[in-house]
Structure formats: C-alpha cells, structure tokens
Amino acid sequence: MRKTIDLRSDTLTMPDRPMLKTILSASLGDDGRASADGRGEDATVNRLEDMAAALTGKEAAVLFPSGTLANSTAVMTWCRRGDPVLVEEEQHILLAEKFVFQPELGGLQPVRYHMNASHLPDPEEIGRLLETSGAKLLCLENSHNFSGGYCIDLPTMKAIQEVADRHGAFIHLDGARLFHAAAHLQVPAEQICRYVDSVMFCVSKGLGAPVGSLLCGTSDFCRRARETRKLLGGGMRQAGVIAAPAIYALEHNVARVTEDIQYTKLIHDMLNGRLSKIGLQKEVQTNILMLDLSKTGIDAEAFCARAKEKGLLIRPVRNNRKVRLVVYKGITKQDAAAAADIILALDQELSLAKM
Ligand SMILES: *Cc1c(COP(=O)(O)O)cnc(C)c1O
C-alpha cells in the first residue's frame, strides 16, 4: 500500500528513540512546589527553563503543557479583566485559542489590527490603535500561522517596539514557530525576542518534542506568570519527564528546521505556475503553505477528502476556503514531492470538471 503523507500539522511530529531515552535518566522533583525564589524542585525543568531563557535572551522562563496555556497565561499576567488588548485579526490567540477574549473566561477586549499586503503589521496603525484604545498590551505572532508562515522582519519588529514604548505598552510574542522565523530571517532567535517583553515558543511542533511550550521574560514577569499558571491549573509535578525530551529538542533539533523550510519551498516550486484552479500563496518563508480554493468550485473540506483518497492528509482552515500544508521532522523530500504531485493531479481534475 502507498504511504499516506500527513501534512495536517507540525504537532504530528513523533519523538524519536534517543529523545525518549532522555526521560529515563532525567532527575525529577515536584515542579509545583516552588521555593522562595519562585523556582520549582524539578532539576530537569529548571535546566530547560534556563536554556529557554538563554535562547530567547530573557532573564527567565516557565514551562507549560501547551502553547495555548502559555499564551493565555502571558496575556492574563500582563492584563486585568476588561482591559483592551491589541491583537491582529487572524492571530492564533484570537481565532484558535480564544480563552482570554471570551467574555465569561478571560474577559479581555480585543482591539484588532491588520496585516498589510506583505503580511506585515503596520506600526502606524498600531500606534493609532494604542492611542485610541489605551491598550497596554500588544500581541504579535512570528512566524504567522494563518497567513501561511510569513515572518515579521527585524526592522518592523523594532519600529513596533518603538511605537509600543511611546505608548507605555508591553509586547507579547506568540512565537510558536520562533525558530522557523529565526531560520528565515537568518538571525539567532534572541534577536527577534529583544523587541518584545514576553515570548512563547513551542517545543512540541517543529522541534519535535512530544509536549511543551516555554514562556520567557523578566524574572519578575515569570514569577507572576507561574502564579497565573497555577490558578489556571497548569502547574505540573515531575514535569522533568516532558522537560528532558524538550532539552534534547533544543540541543539537537533547532538547526534542522531549515530542512522543513527547504521541503516546503520544494512543494511551492513544484506548484508555482502550474496550477490553473487552486490559488497558491506568493512566497514560502517557513514550514507552512496555504492553498486558496475560492476559485475551484469546491470547498476545503471536499478538497481535503479528495486529497485523502490520493494519500495526502491536509486540513481546511479559515472559513473552509483555504487548506494548510505543514512540513515537519519526519517528512522527507520524497514525501514533499509526492504531496506536490497529488495537489497537481487534483488541480488538473478540477480544471477538467464541468462547473
Ligand atoms: C500551535 C500554536 C499555538 C499553541 O498551540 P498548542 O497546541 O496549544 O501548543 C500558539 N500559536 C500558534 C501560532 C500556533 O500555531
């Protein structure tokens, strides 16, 4: 039987054996039992948090079971109930996570900003919205998931920080795929993070660990975030069992994210100029590629069902008009090429069909 290629999400990455072996020798303790300096008693978690802080150039870090909980905790730590928060209209935190903006849960007021045609936030619009709303927190996403993995370059990050500073606002960065952004921008992750006050990144996606996300910032912010995490039920006990594979991921899997980007670009190159019905995003920057189905005559759900018949698993996003492909550790160059061939075949079927 032909192998099914699964490009639904980079959360599908499986931990490899050397990674899993680190769990057996990890030194463990009760991470939920914090000492006076705010640190838990699990030595492996503490080591991971120190590594995360160093990689992002921040004073401290806190481990979370998910990126959703880390983002929610960050925003709730910066804000009080009812506060306005600047968030881009297609940000994960707004469209997928929702928690902080649910009236009955986080209770914060989203103030939406927009991306320009180059998929970049506009510092001028942000300044205007900070002014009129009085918001003291601005959320960024780099790389940006629902746009198709586009990155915010350093000059734009810097311009945004200057605007935020002028209005006394803090910046939280959703960096679920921070290391993919760093690879595209060809800078160490720390250089992206110097323009923000707090940053979350996932080890459970492109870095290949089974579980975990890290929230990084000043020591004082992280101490408060730890308290918020506890209130939200995110405190963990012998969490070294998830920290050990995460340490392995940071030591072994950061540099290889360039491979994901290379294979995503391969799919794009194979499709570019050869599709008659399916819309293709202009450029691939990281490990995500979006297909636009609005001119195909079928919706994303139906398209994904047809792709599945041909051995490709992909997922509808954004109102069932787009489809997302994500490349991750475990997807080979051959898989990427085969996926592109399946999309080409589907496009041909769609252009032959009577509409
Ligand atoms: C995946 C993701 C998250 C967090 O996801 P979890 O599944 O909760 O770990 C946050 N932001 C973005 C942009 C993501 O893609």
Short mmCIF file of N, CA and C and ligand atoms in Angstrom, two decimals, residues 11 65-69 71 92-93 97 141 143 145 174 176-177 200 202 204-205 213 324, ligand 1:
data_model
loop_
_atom_site.label_atom_id
_atom_site.label_comp_id
_atom_site.label_asym_id
_atom_site.label_seq_id
_atom_site.Cartn_x
_atom_site.Cartn_y
_atom_site.Cartn_z
N THR A 11 2.37 19.50 14.70
CA THR A 11 2.20 18.85 16.01
C THR A 11 2.20 17.33 15.86
N PRO A 65 2.33 23.07 29.65
CA PRO A 65 1.95 21.88 28.89
C PRO A 65 1.52 22.20 27.46
N SER A 66 1.11 23.44 27.18
CA SER A 66 0.70 23.78 25.81
C SER A 66 0.99 25.24 25.52
N GLY A 67 1.04 25.56 24.23
CA GLY A 67 1.22 26.94 23.81
C GLY A 67 0.01 27.78 24.14
N THR A 68 -1.16 27.16 24.04
CA THR A 68 -2.40 27.87 24.36
C THR A 68 -2.38 28.36 25.81
N LEU A 69 -1.99 27.47 26.72
CA LEU A 69 -1.96 27.86 28.13
C LEU A 69 -0.86 28.90 28.39
N ASN A 71 0.31 31.19 26.17
CA ASN A 71 -0.16 32.48 25.65
C ASN A 71 -1.23 33.08 26.56
N HIS A 92 -3.56 33.47 16.01
CA HIS A 92 -3.94 32.20 16.63
C HIS A 92 -4.63 32.42 17.98
N ILE A 93 -4.08 33.35 18.74
CA ILE A 93 -4.59 33.60 20.09
C ILE A 93 -6.04 34.09 20.05
N GLU A 97 -7.37 30.05 19.92
CA GLU A 97 -7.30 29.83 21.37
C GLU A 97 -8.51 30.43 22.08
N GLU A 141 2.63 37.78 16.32
CA GLU A 141 2.82 36.35 16.02
C GLU A 141 3.90 36.23 14.94
N SER A 143 6.71 33.15 13.50
CA SER A 143 6.03 33.30 12.24
C SER A 143 4.51 33.25 12.40
N ASN A 145 0.94 31.93 11.61
CA ASN A 145 0.33 30.67 11.19
C ASN A 145 -0.68 30.83 10.04
N ASP A 174 3.72 35.65 20.29
CA ASP A 174 3.39 34.24 20.09
C ASP A 174 4.41 33.72 19.08
N ALA A 176 5.19 30.48 18.51
CA ALA A 176 5.01 29.02 18.45
C ALA A 176 6.09 28.40 17.56
N ARG A 177 6.37 29.09 16.42
CA ARG A 177 7.41 28.63 15.49
C ARG A 177 8.54 29.65 15.40
N MET A 200 6.49 33.32 23.81
CA MET A 200 6.18 31.91 23.96
C MET A 200 6.71 31.17 22.74
N CYS A 202 6.98 26.93 21.14
CA CYS A 202 6.58 25.53 21.34
C CYS A 202 7.76 24.60 21.05
N SER A 204 6.85 21.42 21.01
CA SER A 204 6.02 20.30 20.56
C SER A 204 5.75 20.33 19.06
N LYS A 205 6.22 21.38 18.38
CA LYS A 205 5.96 21.46 16.94
C LYS A 205 7.23 21.12 16.17
N SER A 213 5.63 23.95 25.95
CA SER A 213 5.88 25.29 25.43
C SER A 213 6.52 26.11 26.53
N ARG A 324 -4.32 24.13 4.55
CA ARG A 324 -2.97 24.36 5.07
C ARG A 324 -2.13 23.09 4.96
C1 LIG B 1 0.14 25.76 17.74
C2 LIG B 1 0.12 27.20 18.04
C3 LIG B 1 -0.01 27.68 19.35
C4 LIG B 1 -0.18 26.84 20.58
O1 LIG B 1 -0.61 25.60 20.39
P1 LIG B 1 -0.80 24.41 21.43
O2 LIG B 1 -1.38 23.38 20.55
O3 LIG B 1 -1.72 24.88 22.48
O4 LIG B 1 0.53 24.05 21.97
C5 LIG B 1 0.03 29.05 19.53
N1 LIG B 1 0.20 29.88 18.50
C6 LIG B 1 0.35 29.45 17.24
C7 LIG B 1 0.59 30.44 16.15
C8 LIG B 1 0.30 28.10 16.96
O5 LIG B 1 0.43 27.69 15.69
#
